[in-house]
XYZ file of N, CA, C and O in Angstrom:
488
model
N 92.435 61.311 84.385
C 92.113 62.698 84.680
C 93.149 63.240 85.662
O 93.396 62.681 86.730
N 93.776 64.423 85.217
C 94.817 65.016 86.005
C 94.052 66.109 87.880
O 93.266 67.038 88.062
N 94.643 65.495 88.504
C 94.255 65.703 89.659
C 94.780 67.104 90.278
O 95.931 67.383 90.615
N 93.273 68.143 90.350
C 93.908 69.191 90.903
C 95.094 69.444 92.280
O 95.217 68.889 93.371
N 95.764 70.441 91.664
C 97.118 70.763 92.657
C 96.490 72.280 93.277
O 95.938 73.186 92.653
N 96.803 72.169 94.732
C 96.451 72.906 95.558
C 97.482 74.246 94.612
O 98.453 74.088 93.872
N 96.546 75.906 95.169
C 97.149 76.847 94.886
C 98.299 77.088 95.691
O 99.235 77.471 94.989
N 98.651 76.987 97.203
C 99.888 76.679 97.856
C 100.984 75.690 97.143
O 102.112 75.806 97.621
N 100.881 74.979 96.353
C 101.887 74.005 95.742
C 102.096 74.893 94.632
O 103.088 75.611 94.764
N 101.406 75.048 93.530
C 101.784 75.973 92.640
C 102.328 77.191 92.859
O 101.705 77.961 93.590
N 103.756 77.667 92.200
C 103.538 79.261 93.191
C 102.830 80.177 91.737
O 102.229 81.251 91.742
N 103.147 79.357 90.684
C 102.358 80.294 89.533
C 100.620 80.599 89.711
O 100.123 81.602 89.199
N 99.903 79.735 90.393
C 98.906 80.060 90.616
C 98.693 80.752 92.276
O 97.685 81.005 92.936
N 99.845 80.868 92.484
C 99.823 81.374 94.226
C 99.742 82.927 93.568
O 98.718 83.601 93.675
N 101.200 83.507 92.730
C 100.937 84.153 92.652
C 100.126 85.067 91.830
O 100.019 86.228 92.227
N 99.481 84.674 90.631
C 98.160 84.761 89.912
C 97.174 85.104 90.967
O 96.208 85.740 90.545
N 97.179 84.905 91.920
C 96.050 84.978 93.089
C 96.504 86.524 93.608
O 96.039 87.661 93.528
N 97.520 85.966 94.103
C 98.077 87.459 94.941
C 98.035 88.866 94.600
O 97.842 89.853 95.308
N 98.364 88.683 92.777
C 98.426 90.178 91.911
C 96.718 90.416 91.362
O 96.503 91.576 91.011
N 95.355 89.336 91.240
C 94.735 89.593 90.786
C 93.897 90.752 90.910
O 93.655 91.306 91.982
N 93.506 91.069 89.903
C 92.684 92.538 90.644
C 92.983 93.648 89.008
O 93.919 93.375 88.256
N 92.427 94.336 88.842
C 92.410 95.315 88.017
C 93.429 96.279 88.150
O 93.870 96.702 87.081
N 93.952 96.768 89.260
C 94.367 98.094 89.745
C 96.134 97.548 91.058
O 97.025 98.322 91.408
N 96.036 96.451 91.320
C 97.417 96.054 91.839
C 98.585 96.129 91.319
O 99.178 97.096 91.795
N 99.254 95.514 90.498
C 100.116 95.471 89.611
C 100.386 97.431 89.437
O 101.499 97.731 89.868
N 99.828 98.281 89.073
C 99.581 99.412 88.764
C 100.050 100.826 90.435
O 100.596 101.930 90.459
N 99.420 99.876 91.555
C 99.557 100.391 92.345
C 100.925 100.016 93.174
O 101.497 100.803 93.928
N 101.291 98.843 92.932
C 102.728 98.368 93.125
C 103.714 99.433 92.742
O 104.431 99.936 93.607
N 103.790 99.844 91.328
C 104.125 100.439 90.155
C 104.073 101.727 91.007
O 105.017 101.937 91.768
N 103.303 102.389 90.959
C 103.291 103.639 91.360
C 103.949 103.937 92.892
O 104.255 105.099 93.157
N 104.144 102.959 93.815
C 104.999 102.757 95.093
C 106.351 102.746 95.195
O 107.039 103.070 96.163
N 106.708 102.323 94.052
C 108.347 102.191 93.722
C 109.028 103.365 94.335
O 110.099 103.064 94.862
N 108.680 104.686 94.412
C 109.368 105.519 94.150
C 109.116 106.542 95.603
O 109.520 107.697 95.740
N 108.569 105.972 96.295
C 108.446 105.633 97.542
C 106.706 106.391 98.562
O 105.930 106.711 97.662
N 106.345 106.555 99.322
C 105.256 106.666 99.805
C 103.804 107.625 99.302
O 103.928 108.811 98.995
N 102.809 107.099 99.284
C 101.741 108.016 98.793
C 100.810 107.493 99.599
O 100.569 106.410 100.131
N 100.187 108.969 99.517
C 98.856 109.188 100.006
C 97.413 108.559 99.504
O 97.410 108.171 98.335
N 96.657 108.468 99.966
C 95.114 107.291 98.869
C 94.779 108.278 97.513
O 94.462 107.973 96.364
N 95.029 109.804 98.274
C 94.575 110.575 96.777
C 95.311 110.547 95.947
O 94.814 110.513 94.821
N 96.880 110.545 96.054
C 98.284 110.412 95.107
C 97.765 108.975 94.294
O 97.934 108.830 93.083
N 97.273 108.202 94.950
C 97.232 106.355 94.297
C 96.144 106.643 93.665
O 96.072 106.384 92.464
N 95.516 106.992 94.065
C 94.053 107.486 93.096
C 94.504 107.965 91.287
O 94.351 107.292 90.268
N 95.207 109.651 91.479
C 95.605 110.194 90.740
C 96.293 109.679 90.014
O 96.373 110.125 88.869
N 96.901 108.768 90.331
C 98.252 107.895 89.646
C 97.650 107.265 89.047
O 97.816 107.508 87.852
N 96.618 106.120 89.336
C 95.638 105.219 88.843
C 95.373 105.836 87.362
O 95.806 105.525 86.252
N 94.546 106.765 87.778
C 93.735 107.768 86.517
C 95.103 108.388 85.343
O 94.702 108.753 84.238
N 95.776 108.429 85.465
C 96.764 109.148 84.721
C 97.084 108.139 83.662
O 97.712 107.210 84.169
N 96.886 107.979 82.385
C 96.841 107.293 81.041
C 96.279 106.695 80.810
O 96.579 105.813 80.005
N 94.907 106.809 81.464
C 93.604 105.536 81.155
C 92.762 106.600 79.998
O 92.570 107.808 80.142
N 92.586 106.234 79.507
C 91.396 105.906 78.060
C 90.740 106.780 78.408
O 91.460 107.471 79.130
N 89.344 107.392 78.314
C 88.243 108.214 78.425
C 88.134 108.410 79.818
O 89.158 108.463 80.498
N 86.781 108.548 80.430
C 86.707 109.400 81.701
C 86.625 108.155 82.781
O 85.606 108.132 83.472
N 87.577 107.151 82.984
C 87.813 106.273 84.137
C 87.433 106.474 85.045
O 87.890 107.570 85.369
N 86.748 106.069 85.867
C 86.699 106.734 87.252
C 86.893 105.267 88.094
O 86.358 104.239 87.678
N 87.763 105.295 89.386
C 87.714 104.146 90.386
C 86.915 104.681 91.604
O 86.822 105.867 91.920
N 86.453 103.811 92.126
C 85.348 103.731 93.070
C 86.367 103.861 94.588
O 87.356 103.175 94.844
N 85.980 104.561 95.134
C 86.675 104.292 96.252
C 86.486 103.016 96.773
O 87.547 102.403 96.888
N 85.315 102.299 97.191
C 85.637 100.865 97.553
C 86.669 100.079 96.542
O 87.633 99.520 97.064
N 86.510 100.015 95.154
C 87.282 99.166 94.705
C 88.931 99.908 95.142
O 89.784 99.045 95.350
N 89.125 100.490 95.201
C 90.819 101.047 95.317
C 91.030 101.173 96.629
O 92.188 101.397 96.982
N 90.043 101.067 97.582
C 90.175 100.827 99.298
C 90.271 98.809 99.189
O 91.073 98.200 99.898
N 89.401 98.137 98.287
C 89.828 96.494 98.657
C 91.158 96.222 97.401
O 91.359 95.063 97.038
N 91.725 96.993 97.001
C 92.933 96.500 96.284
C 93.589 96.457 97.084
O 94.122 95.365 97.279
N 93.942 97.633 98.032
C 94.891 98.699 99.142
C 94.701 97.347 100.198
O 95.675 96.650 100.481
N 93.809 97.165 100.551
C 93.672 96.264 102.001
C 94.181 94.475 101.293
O 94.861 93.612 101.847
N 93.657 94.460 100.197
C 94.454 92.964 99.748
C 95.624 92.716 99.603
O 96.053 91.569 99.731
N 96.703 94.181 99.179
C 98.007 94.181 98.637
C 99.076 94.263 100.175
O 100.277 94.054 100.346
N 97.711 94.759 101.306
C 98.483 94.945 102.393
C 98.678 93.320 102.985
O 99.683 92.741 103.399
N 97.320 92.887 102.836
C 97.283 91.687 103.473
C 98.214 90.473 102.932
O 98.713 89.602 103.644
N 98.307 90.561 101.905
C 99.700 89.719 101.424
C 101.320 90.621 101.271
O 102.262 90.413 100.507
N 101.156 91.490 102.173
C 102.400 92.003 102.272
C 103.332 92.344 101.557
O 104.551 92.196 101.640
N 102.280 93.099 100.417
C 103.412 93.795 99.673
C 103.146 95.315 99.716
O 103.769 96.036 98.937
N 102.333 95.796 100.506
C 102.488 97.037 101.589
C 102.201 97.381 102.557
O 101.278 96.717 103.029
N 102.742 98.587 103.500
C 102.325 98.538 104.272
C 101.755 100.162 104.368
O 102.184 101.141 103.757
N 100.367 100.062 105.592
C 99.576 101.350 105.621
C 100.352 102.163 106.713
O 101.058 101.555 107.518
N 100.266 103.145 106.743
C 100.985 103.953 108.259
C 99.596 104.756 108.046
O 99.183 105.090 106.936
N 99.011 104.987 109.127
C 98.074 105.938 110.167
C 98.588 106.677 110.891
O 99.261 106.246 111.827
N 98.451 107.779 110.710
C 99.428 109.164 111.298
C 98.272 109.272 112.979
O 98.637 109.678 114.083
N 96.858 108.741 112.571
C 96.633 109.034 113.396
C 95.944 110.337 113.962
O 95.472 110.441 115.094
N 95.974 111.733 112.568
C 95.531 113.129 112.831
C 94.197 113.021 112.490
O 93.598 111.960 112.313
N 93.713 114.202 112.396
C 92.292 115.088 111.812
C 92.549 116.510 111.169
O 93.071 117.553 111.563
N 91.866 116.023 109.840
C 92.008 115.002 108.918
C 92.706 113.559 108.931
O 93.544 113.408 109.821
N 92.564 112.874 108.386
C 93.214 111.627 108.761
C 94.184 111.960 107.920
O 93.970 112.938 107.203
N 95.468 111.253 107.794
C 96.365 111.220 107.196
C 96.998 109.608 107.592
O 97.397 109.144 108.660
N 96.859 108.896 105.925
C 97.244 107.591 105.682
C 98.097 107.654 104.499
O 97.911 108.386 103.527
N 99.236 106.659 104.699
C 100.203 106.677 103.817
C 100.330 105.447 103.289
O 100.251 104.618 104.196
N 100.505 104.907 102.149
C 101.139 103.384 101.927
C 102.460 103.363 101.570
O 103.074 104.269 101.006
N 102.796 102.500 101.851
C 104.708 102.253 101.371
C 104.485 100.860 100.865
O 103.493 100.133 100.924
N 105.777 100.672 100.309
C 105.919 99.374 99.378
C 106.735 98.484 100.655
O 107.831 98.992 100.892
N 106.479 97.484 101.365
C 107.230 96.660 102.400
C 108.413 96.358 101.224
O 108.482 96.667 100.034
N 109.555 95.403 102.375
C 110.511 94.825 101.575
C 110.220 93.694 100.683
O 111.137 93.351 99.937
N 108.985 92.983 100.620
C 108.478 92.006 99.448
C 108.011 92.703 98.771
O 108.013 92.263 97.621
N 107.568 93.643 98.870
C 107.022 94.572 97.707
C 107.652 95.360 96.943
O 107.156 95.916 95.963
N 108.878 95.479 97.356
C 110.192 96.010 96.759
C 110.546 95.013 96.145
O 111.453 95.430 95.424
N 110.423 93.984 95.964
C 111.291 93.192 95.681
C 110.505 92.473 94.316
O 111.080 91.872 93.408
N 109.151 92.692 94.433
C 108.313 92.630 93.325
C 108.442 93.508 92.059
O 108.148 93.139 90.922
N 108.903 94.671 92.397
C 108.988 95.733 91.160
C 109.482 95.447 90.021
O 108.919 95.520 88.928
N 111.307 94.878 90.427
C 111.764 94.203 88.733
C 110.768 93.355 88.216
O 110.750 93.249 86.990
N 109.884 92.687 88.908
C 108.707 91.535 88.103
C 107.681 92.783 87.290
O 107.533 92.778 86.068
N 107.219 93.514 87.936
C 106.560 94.327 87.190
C 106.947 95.157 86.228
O 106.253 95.577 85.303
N 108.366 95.453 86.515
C 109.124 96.443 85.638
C 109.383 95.111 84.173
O 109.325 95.663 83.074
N 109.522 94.260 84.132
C 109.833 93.233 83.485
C 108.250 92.658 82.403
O 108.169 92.146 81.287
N 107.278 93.046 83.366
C 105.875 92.880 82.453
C 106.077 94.355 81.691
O 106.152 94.276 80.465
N 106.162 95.526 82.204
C 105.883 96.841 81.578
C 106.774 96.661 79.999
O 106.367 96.944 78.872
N 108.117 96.086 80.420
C 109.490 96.043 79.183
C 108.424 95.401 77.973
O 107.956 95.918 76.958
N 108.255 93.882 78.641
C 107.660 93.035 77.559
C 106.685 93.804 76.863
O 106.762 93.980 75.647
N 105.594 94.362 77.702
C 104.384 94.449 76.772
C 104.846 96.181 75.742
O 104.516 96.652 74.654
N 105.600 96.538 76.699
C 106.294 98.199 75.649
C 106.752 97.401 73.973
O 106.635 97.987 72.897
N 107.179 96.228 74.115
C 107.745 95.232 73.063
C 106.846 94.963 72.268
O 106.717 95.473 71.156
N 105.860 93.807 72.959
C 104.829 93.303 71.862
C 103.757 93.669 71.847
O 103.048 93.353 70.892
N 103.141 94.625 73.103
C 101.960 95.273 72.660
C 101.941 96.009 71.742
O 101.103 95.888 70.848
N 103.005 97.091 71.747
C 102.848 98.388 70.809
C 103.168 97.595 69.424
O 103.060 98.300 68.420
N 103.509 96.372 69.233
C 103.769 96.011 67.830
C 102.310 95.179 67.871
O 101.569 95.641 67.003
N 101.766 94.237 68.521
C 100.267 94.308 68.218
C 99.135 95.672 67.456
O 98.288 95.730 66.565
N 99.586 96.339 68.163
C 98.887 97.356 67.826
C 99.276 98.246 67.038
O 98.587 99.248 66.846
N 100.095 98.112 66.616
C 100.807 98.880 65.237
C 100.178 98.183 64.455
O 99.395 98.855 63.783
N 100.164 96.683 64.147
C 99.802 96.117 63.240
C 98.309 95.578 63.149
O 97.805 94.742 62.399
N 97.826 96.279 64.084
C 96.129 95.955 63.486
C 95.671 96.971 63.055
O 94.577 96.863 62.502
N 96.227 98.176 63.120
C 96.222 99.466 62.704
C 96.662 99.485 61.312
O 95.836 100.015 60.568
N 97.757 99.048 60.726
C 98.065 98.732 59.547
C 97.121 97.832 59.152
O 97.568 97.591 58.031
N 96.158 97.170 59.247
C 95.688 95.919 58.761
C 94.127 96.917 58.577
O 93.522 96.768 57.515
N 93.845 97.392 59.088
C 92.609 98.585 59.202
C 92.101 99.321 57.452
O 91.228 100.185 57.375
């Protein structure tokens, strides 16, 4: 029997851990291009989803606080009233994008030909 390997030894399951989540990968994505507001990440979120999506503010407040906590952003607090909070992409989180830009290529590749062809098969 093969003997489990810690998630620190693996980095494929390190980072499987790090991106998990529904809405990370997505919110990475939408940082690239440089700082937004929670309502901008919100809006961004919602923009090409399927029928009437809606994200919960808790779930898109514990993506935001997980993606910070492994440092692939960071929050700025302005500190006013209204509050005004910003996220930015840190320099590991910059550095993540070609990985994501590299999932988006692939699946533009073989998703849309998945799905061409079950459509033909229909």
């Amino acid at each position: 029997m093969a003997k489990a390997i810690p998630a620190r030894a693996c980095p494929v399951a390190a980072f499987q851990k790090m991106i998990s989540g529904k809405y990370k990968l997505r919110i990475v994505w939408d940082l690239r291009d440089g700082p937004r507001r929670y309502g901008e990440i919100r809006s961004g979120l919602l923009r090409g989803m399927a029928g009437s999506a809606e994200i919960t503010p808790r779930v898109l407040s514990r993506e935001l606080k997980a993606l910070t906590q492994s440092g692939l952003i960071d929050r700025k607090d302005f500190g006013e009233v209204p509050p005004k909070v910003e996220y930015r992409l840190t320099r590991k989180g910059k550095s993540f994008v070609p990985v994501v830009a590299a999932i988006r290529e692939w699946g533009e590749r073989n998703l849309s030909e998945t799905a061409a062809l079950a459509e033909a098969a229909e």
